[in-house]
GROMACS .gro file of C-alpha atoms in nm:
model
  211
    1UNK     CA    1  14.475  12.732   7.572
    2UNK     CA    2  14.703  12.533   7.797
    3UNK     CA    3  14.465  12.234   7.785
    4UNK     CA    4  14.448  12.247   7.405
    5UNK     CA    5  14.828  12.249   7.374
    6UNK     CA    6  14.852  11.951   7.609
    7UNK     CA    7  14.602  11.756   7.400
    8UNK     CA    8  14.795  11.833   7.080
    9UNK     CA    9  15.122  11.713   7.238
   10UNK     CA   10  14.953  11.392   7.354
   11UNK     CA   11  14.825  11.323   7.005
   12UNK     CA   12  15.167  11.353   6.842
   13UNK     CA   13  15.311  11.004   6.777
   14UNK     CA   14  15.677  10.929   6.750
   15UNK     CA   15  15.792  10.771   6.426
   16UNK     CA   16  16.077  10.526   6.396
   17UNK     CA   17  16.359  10.632   6.165
   18UNK     CA   18  16.366  10.315   5.958
   19UNK     CA   19  16.606  10.288   5.666
   20UNK     CA   20  16.443  10.295   5.322
   21UNK     CA   21  16.362   9.949   5.191
   22UNK     CA   22  16.608   9.808   4.939
   23UNK     CA   23  16.311   9.701   4.726
   24UNK     CA   24  16.180  10.053   4.683
   25UNK     CA   25  15.823  10.050   4.552
   26UNK     CA   26  15.873   9.744   4.331
   27UNK     CA   27  15.611   9.527   4.501
   28UNK     CA   28  15.371   9.821   4.527
   29UNK     CA   29  15.384   9.904   4.158
   30UNK     CA   30  15.454   9.561   4.010
   31UNK     CA   31  15.146   9.367   3.906
   32UNK     CA   32  15.189   9.048   3.707
   33UNK     CA   33  14.966   9.036   3.404
   34UNK     CA   34  14.794   8.718   3.297
   35UNK     CA   35  15.034   8.668   3.005
   36UNK     CA   36  15.339   8.674   3.232
   37UNK     CA   37  15.181   8.435   3.479
   38UNK     CA   38  15.092   8.203   3.193
   39UNK     CA   39  15.454   8.200   3.073
   40UNK     CA   40  15.579   8.121   3.423
   41UNK     CA   41  15.325   7.844   3.460
   42UNK     CA   42  15.430   7.688   3.130
   43UNK     CA   43  15.799   7.709   3.225
   44UNK     CA   44  15.728   7.542   3.558
   45UNK     CA   45  15.540   7.266   3.379
   46UNK     CA   46  15.833   7.205   3.144
   47UNK     CA   47  16.081   7.194   3.431
   48UNK     CA   48  15.866   6.950   3.626
   49UNK     CA   49  15.849   6.718   3.329
   50UNK     CA   50  16.226   6.739   3.290
   51UNK     CA   51  16.281   6.643   3.654
   52UNK     CA   52  16.027   6.363   3.620
   53UNK     CA   53  16.217   6.234   3.317
   54UNK     CA   54  16.544   6.244   3.512
   55UNK     CA   55  16.385   6.044   3.791
   56UNK     CA   56  16.245   5.772   3.570
   57UNK     CA   57  16.495   5.743   3.285
   58UNK     CA   58  16.805   5.624   3.472
   59UNK     CA   59  16.842   5.247   3.491
   60UNK     CA   60  17.099   5.244   3.770
   61UNK     CA   61  16.896   5.333   4.076
   62UNK     CA   62  17.190   5.269   4.307
   63UNK     CA   63  17.411   5.533   4.147
   64UNK     CA   64  17.533   5.825   4.352
   65UNK     CA   65  17.387   6.065   4.095
   66UNK     CA   66  17.034   5.930   4.145
   67UNK     CA   67  17.075   5.959   4.521
   68UNK     CA   68  17.194   6.318   4.490
   69UNK     CA   69  16.900   6.400   4.264
   70UNK     CA   70  16.650   6.260   4.514
   71UNK     CA   71  16.820   6.449   4.794
   72UNK     CA   72  16.817   6.777   4.602
   73UNK     CA   73  16.447   6.745   4.517
   74UNK     CA   74  16.359   6.692   4.882
   75UNK     CA   75  16.575   6.978   5.005
   76UNK     CA   76  16.422   7.218   4.754
   77UNK     CA   77  16.080   7.139   4.897
   78UNK     CA   78  15.935   7.025   4.564
   79UNK     CA   79  15.911   6.654   4.636
   80UNK     CA   80  15.530   6.676   4.654
   81UNK     CA   81  15.532   6.715   4.275
   82UNK     CA   82  15.704   6.378   4.232
   83UNK     CA   83  15.581   6.162   4.517
   84UNK     CA   84  15.509   5.861   4.297
   85UNK     CA   85  15.840   5.876   4.113
   86UNK     CA   86  16.039   5.925   4.433
   87UNK     CA   87  15.868   5.636   4.608
   88UNK     CA   88  15.932   5.409   4.310
   89UNK     CA   89  16.299   5.509   4.292
   90UNK     CA   90  16.352   5.455   4.665
   91UNK     CA   91  16.178   5.119   4.650
   92UNK     CA   92  16.410   5.007   4.371
   93UNK     CA   93  16.712   5.134   4.563
   94UNK     CA   94  16.600   4.941   4.871
   95UNK     CA   95  16.526   4.619   4.682
   96UNK     CA   96  16.867   4.628   4.518
   97UNK     CA   97  17.037   4.754   4.831
   98UNK     CA   98  17.412   4.715   4.862
   99UNK     CA   99  17.645   4.887   5.103
  100UNK     CA  100  17.895   4.962   4.827
  101UNK     CA  101  18.028   5.308   4.760
  102UNK     CA  102  18.225   5.567   4.951
  103UNK     CA  103  18.123   5.714   5.285
  104UNK     CA  104  17.923   5.997   5.131
  105UNK     CA  105  17.720   5.763   4.908
  106UNK     CA  106  17.658   5.502   5.178
  107UNK     CA  107  17.549   5.764   5.433
  108UNK     CA  108  17.324   5.941   5.182
  109UNK     CA  109  17.160   5.614   5.075
  110UNK     CA  110  17.109   5.517   5.440
  111UNK     CA  111  16.948   5.851   5.526
  112UNK     CA  112  16.718   5.871   5.225
  113UNK     CA  113  16.585   5.521   5.284
  114UNK     CA  114  16.550   5.544   5.660
  115UNK     CA  115  16.375   5.880   5.662
  116UNK     CA  116  16.126   5.727   5.418
  117UNK     CA  117  16.056   5.448   5.668
  118UNK     CA  118  16.265   5.168   5.520
  119UNK     CA  119  16.432   4.931   5.764
  120UNK     CA  120  16.801   4.991   5.697
  121UNK     CA  121  17.061   4.865   5.942
  122UNK     CA  122  17.332   5.096   6.068
  123UNK     CA  123  17.570   4.803   6.017
  124UNK     CA  124  17.634   4.945   5.669
  125UNK     CA  125  17.885   5.176   5.838
  126UNK     CA  126  18.092   4.894   5.985
  127UNK     CA  127  18.302   4.884   5.667
  128UNK     CA  128  18.439   5.223   5.766
  129UNK     CA  129  18.568   5.102   6.104
  130UNK     CA  130  18.909   4.969   6.197
  131UNK     CA  131  18.990   4.642   6.375
  132UNK     CA  132  18.921   4.802   6.713
  133UNK     CA  133  18.569   4.894   6.603
  134UNK     CA  134  18.636   5.266   6.573
  135UNK     CA  135  18.575   5.480   6.268
  136UNK     CA  136  18.896   5.497   6.066
  137UNK     CA  137  19.102   5.813   6.104
  138UNK     CA  138  19.163   5.834   5.729
  139UNK     CA  139  18.796   5.928   5.690
  140UNK     CA  140  18.885   6.271   5.826
  141UNK     CA  141  19.020   6.356   5.481
  142UNK     CA  142  18.671   6.316   5.334
  143UNK     CA  143  18.488   6.626   5.455
  144UNK     CA  144  18.184   6.568   5.234
  145UNK     CA  145  18.165   6.213   5.362
  146UNK     CA  146  18.183   6.335   5.721
  147UNK     CA  147  17.901   6.581   5.659
  148UNK     CA  148  17.687   6.307   5.507
  149UNK     CA  149  17.763   6.074   5.798
  150UNK     CA  150  17.688   6.352   6.048
  151UNK     CA  151  17.348   6.406   5.891
  152UNK     CA  152  17.271   6.034   5.878
  153UNK     CA  153  17.358   5.998   6.246
  154UNK     CA  154  17.059   6.216   6.337
  155UNK     CA  155  16.828   5.933   6.232
  156UNK     CA  156  16.959   5.720   6.515
  157UNK     CA  157  16.712   5.520   6.722
  158UNK     CA  158  16.764   5.395   7.074
  159UNK     CA  159  17.034   5.132   7.105
  160UNK     CA  160  17.218   5.213   6.782
  161UNK     CA  161  17.569   5.255   6.915
  162UNK     CA  162  17.716   5.286   6.567
  163UNK     CA  163  17.523   5.603   6.490
  164UNK     CA  164  17.597   5.746   6.835
  165UNK     CA  165  17.965   5.685   6.764
  166UNK     CA  166  17.926   5.836   6.417
  167UNK     CA  167  17.783   6.156   6.562
  168UNK     CA  168  18.067   6.192   6.810
  169UNK     CA  169  18.326   6.106   6.545
  170UNK     CA  170  18.203   6.365   6.295
  171UNK     CA  171  18.182   6.637   6.561
  172UNK     CA  172  18.540   6.593   6.677
  173UNK     CA  173  18.728   6.502   6.359
  174UNK     CA  174  18.821   6.674   6.037
  175UNK     CA  175  19.114   6.838   5.865
  176UNK     CA  176  19.096   7.125   6.111
  177UNK     CA  177  19.225   7.168   6.468
  178UNK     CA  178  18.873   7.189   6.610
  179UNK     CA  179  18.729   6.923   6.382
  180UNK     CA  180  18.446   6.966   6.136
  181UNK     CA  181  18.231   7.146   6.392
  182UNK     CA  182  18.499   7.413   6.431
  183UNK     CA  183  18.502   7.511   6.064
  184UNK     CA  184  18.254   7.788   5.990
  185UNK     CA  185  18.215   7.702   5.622
  186UNK     CA  186  18.118   7.342   5.683
  187UNK     CA  187  17.925   7.425   5.999
  188UNK     CA  188  17.702   7.644   5.782
  189UNK     CA  189  17.668   7.354   5.540
  190UNK     CA  190  17.565   7.124   5.822
  191UNK     CA  191  17.300   7.367   5.944
  192UNK     CA  192  17.152   7.394   5.596
  193UNK     CA  193  17.158   7.019   5.544
  194UNK     CA  194  16.983   6.955   5.873
  195UNK     CA  195  16.685   7.175   5.791
  196UNK     CA  196  16.516   6.889   5.611
  197UNK     CA  197  16.595   6.650   5.896
  198UNK     CA  198  16.443   6.884   6.155
  199UNK     CA  199  16.136   6.907   5.934
  200UNK     CA  200  16.053   6.540   5.964
  201UNK     CA  201  15.709   6.498   6.113
  202UNK     CA  202  15.623   6.291   6.415
  203UNK     CA  203  15.465   6.025   6.195
  204UNK     CA  204  15.788   5.975   6.001
  205UNK     CA  205  15.994   5.960   6.320
  206UNK     CA  206  15.758   5.706   6.474
  207UNK     CA  207  15.786   5.495   6.159
  208UNK     CA  208  16.164   5.503   6.179
  209UNK     CA  209  16.168   5.417   6.549
  210UNK     CA  210  15.928   5.125   6.508
  211UNK     CA  211  16.142   4.946   6.249
   0.00000   0.00000   0.00000
């Protein structure tokens, strides 16, 4: 009797008191029928064609809007649907390259081209420096520009002092006592923006470094 009770106690397993799932039994009960899947597929096809039209219809490939569109497509992880269109757009941007625009536009253009393997000089940022060769303090009023510059600085290769200086500048400046890096809102933005950068493969990084 004693042995039987001991065996029963040994067989009893403790259960964790987990909170009920917020999803309930939705994923257990929900089964997509073929009609629903077909509708979703058709909607996705329409949206892809719309994005493809946006990529190819604009004539001004140097515009900030085109750059933002390319950036958004890559961040969303859907660039594999538009590889040909993206490559064509970036090629046109590179061939008609100018360092015009504000800090945000220049930094975004620099990053998009360089991460694709194009040989873009970091000298494009010299226009934002003062006579002493330092980044101008008035740039601290442009938080979006600082974020864009911060992200671009992570594509630095050995010997690029300008991008090293850009990284230090963006980390210690801003319209806040602790600089951009001390502001939680924009720090979160930086972390999200850098996800794509951290996802660059070794092949892409080697291409950038070899230019």
